[in-house]
Amino acid sequence: MKENRMNVAAHHWWPLALAEEVSAEKPLGVRCAGRELVLFRDQGGVARSLEDRCAHRRAPLSLGKIMPGGLLACPYHGWRYEGATGRCRMIPNLSAQEIVPAIYRVENFAVIERGGLVFVWAGAVDEAHERGLPPSGLLEGFSTAPHRGSTLLTIGQKDFVTALLDSPDLLFRLDDVAVVPFHPHGDPSINGGVLAVERAADFALALAARGQALADYPFRLRISAVLGTGTARLDLTTEAGAQVFSVLVASAPAADSVTAVHWRATAAGFAVRDRVDAAALLALVPQAAAAWRGPAAFHHSLEAPST
Ligand code: FES
């Protein structure tokens, strides 16, 4: 069962960090579907990802150093690894005439940066293809979005996307705005590998004061989620269609029941909650999420072009 989950996770591009979190100064250790990975930038500024375990004695490479030539040095005995291939290119106590054997390597992973996020293909690097990446329209405007954050939540990643689609207030706070549960505008639609659903939203204080939902909600929240991974864009508009706020929410399965969340927003006022109300989550009846998880969505995730 665990093996199957790992295999499914391996055939996706997972957003594992904000672009700013991956640097040429300090490696970043991350987890994806139970695997330990390290992210860093090489001397050309290109984001790289390797297995976070030295081929010598398994020390975590994320505790090591990025050397001036862009190789990642293990913190223990200093073997140095190339990000593009995972090969060990230098061992400190070898003479200049000795060559590092090609079998001294760690697994490397394909990396793509889009929309200010670093996506990693969690499977074999020669099986990576661009299908399944978020389309450019979903990421548009976020690479320079000034408000951003990263956090870990104690919730499974599929449950996270379920709540995001059907009850986003369980996961997020947006200053002065409340998304009205169980009030979608129309049915979810699937287009180009993205599921979209619109929900009614109201001023939070007004909604609380009334104690009940009314028909004349001033806002609409459009949620667009990529099939497969659930990387999502949330657009808040007025009823007349004027844009108020947009946020890109990227989630990835760090481990069983732990989701890593990275977000970029066009304005202040957005926050991920510290914890998810487990009782409310249990009571949630998936609607849009049922379409996101369903057989039609699975078929689209295999067939949809990336842009
Ligand atoms: S454990 Fe990494 S160089 Fe020895």
PDB file of C-alpha atoms and ligand atoms in Angstrom:
ATOM      1  CA  MET A   1       0.000   0.000   0.000  1.00  0.00           C
ATOM      2  CA  LYS A   2       2.769   2.409   0.967  1.00  0.00           C
ATOM      3  CA  GLU A   3       4.704   1.390  -2.159  1.00  0.00           C
ATOM      4  CA  ASN A   4       1.689   2.270  -4.331  1.00  0.00           C
ATOM      5  CA  ARG A   5       1.384   5.719  -2.752  1.00  0.00           C
ATOM      6  CA  MET A   6       5.074   6.349  -3.369  1.00  0.00           C
ATOM      7  CA  ASN A   7       4.744   5.304  -7.012  1.00  0.00           C
ATOM      8  CA  VAL A   8       1.780   7.599  -7.587  1.00  0.00           C
ATOM      9  CA  ALA A   9       3.622  10.495  -5.922  1.00  0.00           C
ATOM     10  CA  ALA A  10       6.676   9.849  -8.084  1.00  0.00           C
ATOM     11  CA  HIS A  11       4.846  10.632 -11.322  1.00  0.00           C
ATOM     12  CA  HIS A  12       4.130  14.264 -10.552  1.00  0.00           C
ATOM     13  CA  TRP A  13       5.874  17.614 -10.376  1.00  0.00           C
ATOM     14  CA  TRP A  14       5.669  18.658  -6.742  1.00  0.00           C
ATOM     15  CA  PRO A  15       6.150  22.277  -5.661  1.00  0.00           C
ATOM     16  CA  LEU A  16       8.722  21.876  -2.889  1.00  0.00           C
ATOM     17  CA  ALA A  17       9.941  25.405  -2.191  1.00  0.00           C
ATOM     18  CA  LEU A  18       9.583  29.087  -2.955  1.00  0.00           C
ATOM     19  CA  ALA A  19      12.245  30.250  -5.417  1.00  0.00           C
ATOM     20  CA  GLU A  20      13.762  32.509  -2.710  1.00  0.00           C
ATOM     21  CA  GLU A  21      14.218  29.560  -0.341  1.00  0.00           C
ATOM     22  CA  VAL A  22      16.610  27.807  -2.742  1.00  0.00           C
ATOM     23  CA  SER A  23      19.991  29.532  -2.701  1.00  0.00           C
ATOM     24  CA  ALA A  24      23.626  29.158  -3.728  1.00  0.00           C
ATOM     25  CA  GLU A  25      24.674  29.894  -0.134  1.00  0.00           C
ATOM     26  CA  LYS A  26      22.932  27.214   1.905  1.00  0.00           C
ATOM     27  CA  PRO A  27      21.363  23.872   0.885  1.00  0.00           C
ATOM     28  CA  LEU A  28      17.729  23.287   1.812  1.00  0.00           C
ATOM     29  CA  GLY A  29      16.507  19.901   3.056  1.00  0.00           C
ATOM     30  CA  VAL A  30      12.906  19.000   2.132  1.00  0.00           C
ATOM     31  CA  ARG A  31      10.711  15.908   2.299  1.00  0.00           C
ATOM     32  CA  CYS A  32       8.493  14.655  -0.496  1.00  0.00           C
ATOM     33  CA  ALA A  33       6.279  11.594  -0.037  1.00  0.00           C
ATOM     34  CA  GLY A  34       8.578  10.324   2.692  1.00  0.00           C
ATOM     35  CA  ARG A  35      11.816  10.883   0.710  1.00  0.00           C
ATOM     36  CA  GLU A  36      14.544  13.225   1.914  1.00  0.00           C
ATOM     37  CA  LEU A  37      15.770  15.613  -0.790  1.00  0.00           C
ATOM     38  CA  VAL A  38      18.156  18.546  -0.845  1.00  0.00           C
ATOM     39  CA  LEU A  39      17.682  21.679  -2.978  1.00  0.00           C
ATOM     40  CA  PHE A  40      20.387  24.194  -3.875  1.00  0.00           C
ATOM     41  CA  ARG A  41      21.607  26.400  -6.735  1.00  0.00           C
ATOM     42  CA  ASP A  42      24.739  25.668  -8.738  1.00  0.00           C
ATOM     43  CA  GLN A  43      27.273  28.237  -9.944  1.00  0.00           C
ATOM     44  CA  GLY A  44      24.927  29.230 -12.802  1.00  0.00           C
ATOM     45  CA  GLY A  45      22.068  29.906 -10.356  1.00  0.00           C
ATOM     46  CA  VAL A  46      20.172  26.848 -11.631  1.00  0.00           C
ATOM     47  CA  ALA A  47      18.057  25.099  -8.983  1.00  0.00           C
ATOM     48  CA  ARG A  48      19.115  21.465  -8.424  1.00  0.00           C
ATOM     49  CA  SER A  49      17.754  18.593  -6.378  1.00  0.00           C
ATOM     50  CA  LEU A  50      19.580  15.522  -5.057  1.00  0.00           C
ATOM     51  CA  GLU A  51      18.813  12.694  -2.690  1.00  0.00           C
ATOM     52  CA  ASP A  52      19.714  14.036   0.772  1.00  0.00           C
ATOM     53  CA  ARG A  53      22.061  11.181   1.629  1.00  0.00           C
ATOM     54  CA  CYS A  54      25.750  10.969   0.869  1.00  0.00           C
ATOM     55  CA  ALA A  55      26.884   7.923  -1.148  1.00  0.00           C
ATOM     56  CA  HIS A  56      29.799   7.431   1.266  1.00  0.00           C
ATOM     57  CA  ARG A  57      28.292   7.091   4.744  1.00  0.00           C
ATOM     58  CA  ARG A  58      24.822   8.504   4.288  1.00  0.00           C
ATOM     59  CA  ALA A  59      25.316  11.862   5.978  1.00  0.00           C
ATOM     60  CA  PRO A  60      22.605  14.394   5.047  1.00  0.00           C
ATOM     61  CA  LEU A  61      23.936  16.607   2.257  1.00  0.00           C
ATOM     62  CA  SER A  62      21.536  19.370   3.345  1.00  0.00           C
ATOM     63  CA  LEU A  63      23.889  19.932   6.317  1.00  0.00           C
ATOM     64  CA  GLY A  64      26.803  20.445   3.950  1.00  0.00           C
ATOM     65  CA  LYS A  65      28.133  23.426   2.014  1.00  0.00           C
ATOM     66  CA  ILE A  66      27.802  24.742  -1.524  1.00  0.00           C
ATOM     67  CA  MET A  67      31.342  25.243  -2.785  1.00  0.00           C
ATOM     68  CA  PRO A  68      32.504  28.139  -5.004  1.00  0.00           C
ATOM     69  CA  GLY A  69      32.352  25.915  -8.135  1.00  0.00           C
ATOM     70  CA  GLY A  70      28.725  25.036  -7.386  1.00  0.00           C
ATOM     71  CA  LEU A  71      29.344  21.477  -6.111  1.00  0.00           C
ATOM     72  CA  LEU A  72      27.542  20.407  -2.942  1.00  0.00           C
ATOM     73  CA  ALA A  73      29.998  19.192  -0.267  1.00  0.00           C
ATOM     74  CA  CYS A  74      29.037  16.544   2.282  1.00  0.00           C
ATOM     75  CA  PRO A  75      29.442  17.786   5.892  1.00  0.00           C
ATOM     76  CA  TYR A  76      31.224  14.602   7.007  1.00  0.00           C
ATOM     77  CA  HIS A  77      34.254  13.806   4.803  1.00  0.00           C
ATOM     78  CA  GLY A  78      33.701  16.429   2.116  1.00  0.00           C
ATOM     79  CA  TRP A  79      32.783  14.413  -0.994  1.00  0.00           C
ATOM     80  CA  ARG A  80      31.496  16.947  -3.513  1.00  0.00           C
ATOM     81  CA  TYR A  81      28.459  16.334  -5.734  1.00  0.00           C
ATOM     82  CA  GLU A  82      27.335  17.849  -9.024  1.00  0.00           C
ATOM     83  CA  GLY A  83      23.693  18.978  -9.003  1.00  0.00           C
ATOM     84  CA  ALA A  84      22.986  18.272 -12.686  1.00  0.00           C
ATOM     85  CA  THR A  85      23.983  14.586 -12.526  1.00  0.00           C
ATOM     86  CA  GLY A  86      24.320  13.590  -8.879  1.00  0.00           C
ATOM     87  CA  ARG A  87      27.867  12.391  -9.568  1.00  0.00           C
ATOM     88  CA  CYS A  88      30.599  12.773  -6.992  1.00  0.00           C
ATOM     89  CA  ARG A  89      33.191  14.964  -8.734  1.00  0.00           C
ATOM     90  CA  MET A  90      35.745  15.391  -5.982  1.00  0.00           C
ATOM     91  CA  ILE A  91      36.991  13.454  -2.944  1.00  0.00           C
ATOM     92  CA  PRO A  92      39.351  15.484  -0.747  1.00  0.00           C
ATOM     93  CA  ASN A  93      42.003  12.817  -0.091  1.00  0.00           C
ATOM     94  CA  LEU A  94      42.376  11.609  -3.709  1.00  0.00           C
ATOM     95  CA  SER A  95      45.476  12.703  -5.583  1.00  0.00           C
ATOM     96  CA  ALA A  96      45.149  14.827  -8.719  1.00  0.00           C
ATOM     97  CA  GLN A  97      45.835  11.729 -10.868  1.00  0.00           C
ATOM     98  CA  GLU A  98      43.050   9.635  -9.328  1.00  0.00           C
ATOM     99  CA  ILE A  99      39.615   9.724 -10.940  1.00  0.00           C
ATOM    100  CA  VAL A 100      36.416   9.492  -8.922  1.00  0.00           C
ATOM    101  CA  PRO A 101      34.569   6.332 -10.056  1.00  0.00           C
ATOM    102  CA  ALA A 102      31.277   7.022 -11.856  1.00  0.00           C
ATOM    103  CA  ILE A 103      29.380   4.745  -9.468  1.00  0.00           C
ATOM    104  CA  TYR A 104      29.992   7.258  -6.668  1.00  0.00           C
ATOM    105  CA  ARG A 105      26.813   9.233  -7.094  1.00  0.00           C
ATOM    106  CA  VAL A 106      23.501  10.059  -5.468  1.00  0.00           C
ATOM    107  CA  GLU A 107      20.109  10.159  -7.167  1.00  0.00           C
ATOM    108  CA  ASN A 108      19.374  13.456  -8.883  1.00  0.00           C
ATOM    109  CA  PHE A 109      15.920  14.826  -9.692  1.00  0.00           C
ATOM    110  CA  ALA A 110      14.560  17.019 -12.491  1.00  0.00           C
ATOM    111  CA  VAL A 111      13.773  20.588 -11.366  1.00  0.00           C
ATOM    112  CA  ILE A 112      11.742  23.350 -13.035  1.00  0.00           C
ATOM    113  CA  GLU A 113      11.053  26.847 -11.680  1.00  0.00           C
ATOM    114  CA  ARG A 114       7.733  28.473 -12.543  1.00  0.00           C
ATOM    115  CA  GLY A 115       5.609  31.172 -10.933  1.00  0.00           C
ATOM    116  CA  GLY A 116       8.185  31.716  -8.181  1.00  0.00           C
ATOM    117  CA  LEU A 117       7.992  28.053  -7.130  1.00  0.00           C
ATOM    118  CA  VAL A 118      10.522  25.245  -7.441  1.00  0.00           C
ATOM    119  CA  PHE A 119       8.924  22.077  -8.845  1.00  0.00           C
ATOM    120  CA  VAL A 120      10.680  18.716  -8.518  1.00  0.00           C
ATOM    121  CA  TRP A 121       9.812  15.568 -10.491  1.00  0.00           C
ATOM    122  CA  ALA A 122       9.823  13.003  -7.700  1.00  0.00           C
ATOM    123  CA  GLY A 123      10.512  10.009  -9.954  1.00  0.00           C
ATOM    124  CA  ALA A 124      13.359   8.901 -12.195  1.00  0.00           C
ATOM    125  CA  VAL A 125      14.939  11.873 -13.943  1.00  0.00           C
ATOM    126  CA  ASP A 126      14.730  10.222 -17.384  1.00  0.00           C
ATOM    127  CA  GLU A 127      10.953   9.764 -16.965  1.00  0.00           C
ATOM    128  CA  ALA A 128      10.279  13.466 -16.331  1.00  0.00           C
ATOM    129  CA  HIS A 129       8.079  15.270 -18.872  1.00  0.00           C
ATOM    130  CA  GLU A 130       6.386  18.657 -18.726  1.00  0.00           C
ATOM    131  CA  ARG A 131       2.850  17.254 -18.751  1.00  0.00           C
ATOM    132  CA  GLY A 132       1.170  17.865 -15.424  1.00  0.00           C
ATOM    133  CA  LEU A 133       2.981  21.119 -14.653  1.00  0.00           C
ATOM    134  CA  PRO A 134       0.599  23.981 -13.874  1.00  0.00           C
ATOM    135  CA  PRO A 135      -0.350  25.829 -17.092  1.00  0.00           C
ATOM    136  CA  SER A 136       1.169  29.292 -17.490  1.00  0.00           C
ATOM    137  CA  GLY A 137      -2.208  31.031 -16.989  1.00  0.00           C
ATOM    138  CA  LEU A 138      -2.544  29.538 -13.517  1.00  0.00           C
ATOM    139  CA  LEU A 139       0.901  30.860 -12.482  1.00  0.00           C
ATOM    140  CA  GLU A 140       0.686  34.229 -14.198  1.00  0.00           C
ATOM    141  CA  GLY A 141       1.572  37.219 -12.022  1.00  0.00           C
ATOM    142  CA  PHE A 142       2.994  35.272  -9.084  1.00  0.00           C
ATOM    143  CA  SER A 143       6.745  35.102  -9.727  1.00  0.00           C
ATOM    144  CA  THR A 144       7.152  38.622  -8.305  1.00  0.00           C
ATOM    145  CA  ALA A 145       4.161  38.565  -5.919  1.00  0.00           C
ATOM    146  CA  PRO A 146       5.416  40.373  -2.790  1.00  0.00           C
ATOM    147  CA  HIS A 147       3.578  38.380  -0.115  1.00  0.00           C
ATOM    148  CA  ARG A 148       4.615  34.777   0.424  1.00  0.00           C
ATOM    149  CA  GLY A 149       5.087  32.054   2.992  1.00  0.00           C
ATOM    150  CA  SER A 150       5.786  28.390   3.692  1.00  0.00           C
ATOM    151  CA  THR A 151       4.473  26.111   6.402  1.00  0.00           C
ATOM    152  CA  LEU A 152       3.813  22.490   7.323  1.00  0.00           C
ATOM    153  CA  LEU A 153       0.304  21.340   8.210  1.00  0.00           C
ATOM    154  CA  THR A 154      -0.737  18.134   9.953  1.00  0.00           C
ATOM    155  CA  ILE A 155      -3.129  16.942   7.272  1.00  0.00           C
ATOM    156  CA  GLY A 156      -2.798  14.532   4.354  1.00  0.00           C
ATOM    157  CA  GLN A 157      -2.170  16.282   1.031  1.00  0.00           C
ATOM    158  CA  LYS A 158      -5.315  14.892  -0.654  1.00  0.00           C
ATOM    159  CA  ASP A 159      -7.390  16.049   2.338  1.00  0.00           C
ATOM    160  CA  PHE A 160      -5.699  19.451   2.038  1.00  0.00           C
ATOM    161  CA  VAL A 161      -6.800  19.783  -1.595  1.00  0.00           C
ATOM    162  CA  THR A 162     -10.277  18.509  -0.692  1.00  0.00           C
ATOM    163  CA  ALA A 163     -10.647  21.276   1.913  1.00  0.00           C
ATOM    164  CA  LEU A 164      -9.133  23.845  -0.462  1.00  0.00           C
ATOM    165  CA  LEU A 165     -11.766  23.079  -3.093  1.00  0.00           C
ATOM    166  CA  ASP A 166     -14.802  22.577  -0.874  1.00  0.00           C
ATOM    167  CA  SER A 167     -14.214  24.557   2.322  1.00  0.00           C
ATOM    168  CA  PRO A 168     -11.161  26.843   1.954  1.00  0.00           C
ATOM    169  CA  ASP A 169     -11.972  28.674   5.210  1.00  0.00           C
ATOM    170  CA  LEU A 170     -10.772  25.528   7.018  1.00  0.00           C
ATOM    171  CA  LEU A 171      -7.255  26.179   5.708  1.00  0.00           C
ATOM    172  CA  PHE A 172      -6.895  29.921   5.160  1.00  0.00           C
ATOM    173  CA  ARG A 173      -7.815  33.291   6.556  1.00  0.00           C
ATOM    174  CA  LEU A 174      -8.364  36.239   4.301  1.00  0.00           C
ATOM    175  CA  ASP A 175      -8.770  39.523   6.173  1.00  0.00           C
ATOM    176  CA  ASP A 176     -12.437  40.572   6.327  1.00  0.00           C
ATOM    177  CA  VAL A 177     -13.638  37.959   3.848  1.00  0.00           C
ATOM    178  CA  ALA A 178     -15.442  34.708   4.618  1.00  0.00           C
ATOM    179  CA  VAL A 179     -16.004  32.030   2.005  1.00  0.00           C
ATOM    180  CA  VAL A 180     -19.502  30.671   2.368  1.00  0.00           C
ATOM    181  CA  PRO A 181     -19.460  26.877   2.815  1.00  0.00           C
ATOM    182  CA  PHE A 182     -21.679  24.771   0.589  1.00  0.00           C
ATOM    183  CA  HIS A 183     -22.408  27.654  -1.763  1.00  0.00           C
ATOM    184  CA  PRO A 184     -20.782  26.971  -5.134  1.00  0.00           C
ATOM    185  CA  HIS A 185     -21.799  28.949  -8.200  1.00  0.00           C
ATOM    186  CA  GLY A 186     -22.499  26.201 -10.708  1.00  0.00           C
ATOM    187  CA  ASP A 187     -20.752  22.875 -11.108  1.00  0.00           C
ATOM    188  CA  PRO A 188     -16.993  22.417 -11.191  1.00  0.00           C
ATOM    189  CA  SER A 189     -15.515  22.387 -14.683  1.00  0.00           C
ATOM    190  CA  ILE A 190     -12.403  20.633 -15.978  1.00  0.00           C
ATOM    191  CA  ASN A 191     -10.407  22.255 -18.746  1.00  0.00           C
ATOM    192  CA  GLY A 192      -6.796  21.813 -19.861  1.00  0.00           C
ATOM    193  CA  GLY A 193      -5.876  19.714 -16.850  1.00  0.00           C
ATOM    194  CA  VAL A 194      -7.319  22.219 -14.348  1.00  0.00           C
ATOM    195  CA  LEU A 195     -10.492  21.892 -12.273  1.00  0.00           C
ATOM    196  CA  ALA A 196     -12.244  25.186 -11.498  1.00  0.00           C
ATOM    197  CA  VAL A 197     -15.064  25.975  -9.101  1.00  0.00           C
ATOM    198  CA  GLU A 198     -16.553  29.268  -7.929  1.00  0.00           C
ATOM    199  CA  ARG A 199     -17.811  29.930  -4.417  1.00  0.00           C
ATOM    200  CA  ALA A 200     -19.732  32.742  -2.802  1.00  0.00           C
ATOM    201  CA  ALA A 201     -17.909  34.974  -0.330  1.00  0.00           C
ATOM    202  CA  ASP A 202     -18.991  37.683   2.051  1.00  0.00           C
ATOM    203  CA  PHE A 203     -17.527  40.239   4.427  1.00  0.00           C
ATOM    204  CA  ALA A 204     -16.506  38.128   7.439  1.00  0.00           C
ATOM    205  CA  LEU A 205     -17.890  40.452  10.097  1.00  0.00           C
ATOM    206  CA  ALA A 206     -21.175  40.977   8.275  1.00  0.00           C
ATOM    207  CA  LEU A 207     -21.597  37.236   7.844  1.00  0.00           C
ATOM    208  CA  ALA A 208     -20.935  36.611  11.533  1.00  0.00           C
ATOM    209  CA  ALA A 209     -23.323  39.368  12.563  1.00  0.00           C
ATOM    210  CA  ARG A 210     -26.134  37.990  10.440  1.00  0.00           C
ATOM    211  CA  GLY A 211     -25.512  34.480  11.706  1.00  0.00           C
ATOM    212  CA  GLN A 212     -26.780  33.041   8.442  1.00  0.00           C
ATOM    213  CA  ALA A 213     -25.999  33.075   4.760  1.00  0.00           C
ATOM    214  CA  LEU A 214     -27.858  35.524   2.549  1.00  0.00           C
ATOM    215  CA  ALA A 215     -28.205  35.455  -1.206  1.00  0.00           C
ATOM    216  CA  ASP A 216     -26.509  38.768  -2.027  1.00  0.00           C
ATOM    217  CA  TYR A 217     -22.839  37.912  -1.493  1.00  0.00           C
ATOM    218  CA  PRO A 218     -20.522  40.684  -2.646  1.00  0.00           C
ATOM    219  CA  PHE A 219     -17.564  38.472  -3.679  1.00  0.00           C
ATOM    220  CA  ARG A 220     -16.801  35.376  -5.654  1.00  0.00           C
ATOM    221  CA  LEU A 221     -13.851  33.112  -5.025  1.00  0.00           C
ATOM    222  CA  ARG A 222     -12.702  31.180  -8.082  1.00  0.00           C
ATOM    223  CA  ILE A 223     -10.517  28.175  -7.185  1.00  0.00           C
ATOM    224  CA  SER A 224      -8.517  26.565 -10.010  1.00  0.00           C
ATOM    225  CA  ALA A 225      -6.603  23.403  -9.098  1.00  0.00           C
ATOM    226  CA  VAL A 226      -4.275  21.338 -11.264  1.00  0.00           C
ATOM    227  CA  LEU A 227      -5.421  17.724 -11.598  1.00  0.00           C
ATOM    228  CA  GLY A 228      -3.036  15.336  -9.912  1.00  0.00           C
ATOM    229  CA  THR A 229      -1.084  17.613  -7.571  1.00  0.00           C
ATOM    230  CA  GLY A 230      -3.712  20.230  -6.657  1.00  0.00           C
ATOM    231  CA  THR A 231      -1.434  23.258  -7.120  1.00  0.00           C
ATOM    232  CA  ALA A 232      -4.101  25.965  -7.055  1.00  0.00           C
ATOM    233  CA  ARG A 233      -4.844  29.584  -7.813  1.00  0.00           C
ATOM    234  CA  LEU A 234      -7.497  31.426  -5.809  1.00  0.00           C
ATOM    235  CA  ASP A 235      -8.957  34.606  -7.336  1.00  0.00           C
ATOM    236  CA  LEU A 236     -11.273  36.814  -5.313  1.00  0.00           C
ATOM    237  CA  THR A 237     -13.409  39.121  -7.446  1.00  0.00           C
ATOM    238  CA  THR A 238     -16.375  41.358  -6.879  1.00  0.00           C
ATOM    239  CA  GLU A 239     -19.684  40.104  -8.191  1.00  0.00           C
ATOM    240  CA  ALA A 240     -19.131  42.401 -11.178  1.00  0.00           C
ATOM    241  CA  GLY A 241     -15.843  40.614 -11.916  1.00  0.00           C
ATOM    242  CA  ALA A 242     -13.284  43.179 -10.670  1.00  0.00           C
ATOM    243  CA  GLN A 243     -10.144  41.504  -9.342  1.00  0.00           C
ATOM    244  CA  VAL A 244      -9.580  42.001  -5.580  1.00  0.00           C
ATOM    245  CA  PHE A 245      -6.906  39.485  -4.661  1.00  0.00           C
ATOM    246  CA  SER A 246      -5.099  36.406  -5.987  1.00  0.00           C
ATOM    247  CA  VAL A 247      -3.036  33.773  -4.235  1.00  0.00           C
ATOM    248  CA  LEU A 248      -1.107  30.783  -5.557  1.00  0.00           C
ATOM    249  CA  VAL A 249      -1.281  27.851  -3.129  1.00  0.00           C
ATOM    250  CA  ALA A 250       1.147  24.984  -3.713  1.00  0.00           C
ATOM    251  CA  SER A 251       0.940  21.854  -1.600  1.00  0.00           C
ATOM    252  CA  ALA A 252       3.009  18.681  -1.548  1.00  0.00           C
ATOM    253  CA  PRO A 253       2.922  15.495   0.540  1.00  0.00           C
ATOM    254  CA  ALA A 254       5.878  15.772   2.913  1.00  0.00           C
ATOM    255  CA  ALA A 255       4.923  12.508   4.632  1.00  0.00           C
ATOM    256  CA  ASP A 256       1.794  10.596   5.642  1.00  0.00           C
ATOM    257  CA  SER A 257      -0.563  13.196   7.163  1.00  0.00           C
ATOM    258  CA  VAL A 258       1.894  16.072   6.708  1.00  0.00           C
ATOM    259  CA  THR A 259       1.506  18.606   3.901  1.00  0.00           C
ATOM    260  CA  ALA A 260       4.071  21.234   2.945  1.00  0.00           C
ATOM    261  CA  VAL A 261       2.364  24.452   1.811  1.00  0.00           C
ATOM    262  CA  HIS A 262       3.973  27.313  -0.119  1.00  0.00           C
ATOM    263  CA  TRP A 263       2.007  30.366  -1.174  1.00  0.00           C
ATOM    264  CA  ARG A 264       2.453  33.665  -2.998  1.00  0.00           C
ATOM    265  CA  ALA A 265      -0.171  36.418  -2.854  1.00  0.00           C
ATOM    266  CA  THR A 266      -0.737  39.676  -4.733  1.00  0.00           C
ATOM    267  CA  ALA A 267      -1.760  41.561  -1.567  1.00  0.00           C
ATOM    268  CA  ALA A 268      -1.427  41.347   2.202  1.00  0.00           C
ATOM    269  CA  GLY A 269      -4.108  39.771   4.371  1.00  0.00           C
ATOM    270  CA  PHE A 270      -3.794  36.095   3.442  1.00  0.00           C
ATOM    271  CA  ALA A 271      -2.627  33.515   6.001  1.00  0.00           C
ATOM    272  CA  VAL A 272      -2.580  29.723   6.302  1.00  0.00           C
ATOM    273  CA  ARG A 273      -4.164  28.556   9.561  1.00  0.00           C
ATOM    274  CA  ASP A 274      -1.833  26.935  12.109  1.00  0.00           C
ATOM    275  CA  ARG A 275      -4.026  23.875  12.387  1.00  0.00           C
ATOM    276  CA  VAL A 276      -7.005  22.383  10.623  1.00  0.00           C
ATOM    277  CA  ASP A 277     -10.263  21.739  12.491  1.00  0.00           C
ATOM    278  CA  ALA A 278     -10.276  17.914  12.351  1.00  0.00           C
ATOM    279  CA  ALA A 279     -13.983  17.573  13.197  1.00  0.00           C
ATOM    280  CA  ALA A 280     -14.987  20.010  10.449  1.00  0.00           C
ATOM    281  CA  LEU A 281     -12.710  18.219   8.021  1.00  0.00           C
ATOM    282  CA  LEU A 282     -14.290  14.865   8.888  1.00  0.00           C
ATOM    283  CA  ALA A 283     -17.756  16.313   8.347  1.00  0.00           C
ATOM    284  CA  LEU A 284     -16.846  17.742   4.957  1.00  0.00           C
ATOM    285  CA  VAL A 285     -18.670  16.124   2.053  1.00  0.00           C
ATOM    286  CA  PRO A 286     -16.416  16.391  -1.024  1.00  0.00           C
ATOM    287  CA  GLN A 287     -18.173  17.994  -3.978  1.00  0.00           C
ATOM    288  CA  ALA A 288     -15.667  19.791  -6.214  1.00  0.00           C
ATOM    289  CA  ALA A 289     -13.005  17.563  -4.669  1.00  0.00           C
ATOM    290  CA  ALA A 290     -14.969  14.483  -5.745  1.00  0.00           C
ATOM    291  CA  ALA A 291     -14.597  15.686  -9.348  1.00  0.00           C
ATOM    292  CA  TRP A 292     -10.913  16.457  -8.729  1.00  0.00           C
ATOM    293  CA  ARG A 293     -10.309  12.927  -7.459  1.00  0.00           C
ATOM    294  CA  GLY A 294     -12.677  11.145  -9.876  1.00  0.00           C
ATOM    295  CA  PRO A 295     -11.946   8.911 -12.884  1.00  0.00           C
ATOM    296  CA  ALA A 296     -12.584  11.725 -15.400  1.00  0.00           C
ATOM    297  CA  ALA A 297      -9.984  13.890 -13.659  1.00  0.00           C
ATOM    298  CA  PHE A 298      -7.532  11.010 -13.630  1.00  0.00           C
ATOM    299  CA  HIS A 299      -7.972  10.601 -17.389  1.00  0.00           C
ATOM    300  CA  HIS A 300      -7.437  14.351 -17.931  1.00  0.00           C
ATOM    301  CA  SER A 301      -4.302  14.337 -15.780  1.00  0.00           C
ATOM    302  CA  LEU A 302      -2.803  11.784 -18.140  1.00  0.00           C
ATOM    303  CA  GLU A 303      -3.906  13.521 -21.325  1.00  0.00           C
ATOM    304  CA  ALA A 304      -3.766  17.246 -20.588  1.00  0.00           C
ATOM    305  CA  PRO A 305      -1.035  19.302 -22.216  1.00  0.00           C
ATOM    306  CA  SER A 306       1.086  21.379 -19.873  1.00  0.00           C
ATOM    307  CA  THR A 307       0.126  24.760 -21.373  1.00  0.00           C
TER     308      THR A 307
HETATM  309  S1  FES B   1      29.615  10.592   4.686  1.00  0.00           S
HETATM  310 FE1  FES B   1      29.725  11.998   3.101  1.00  0.00          FE
HETATM  311  S2  FES B   1      31.771  12.124   2.614  1.00  0.00           S
HETATM  312 FE2  FES B   1      31.689  10.614   4.131  1.00  0.00          FE
END
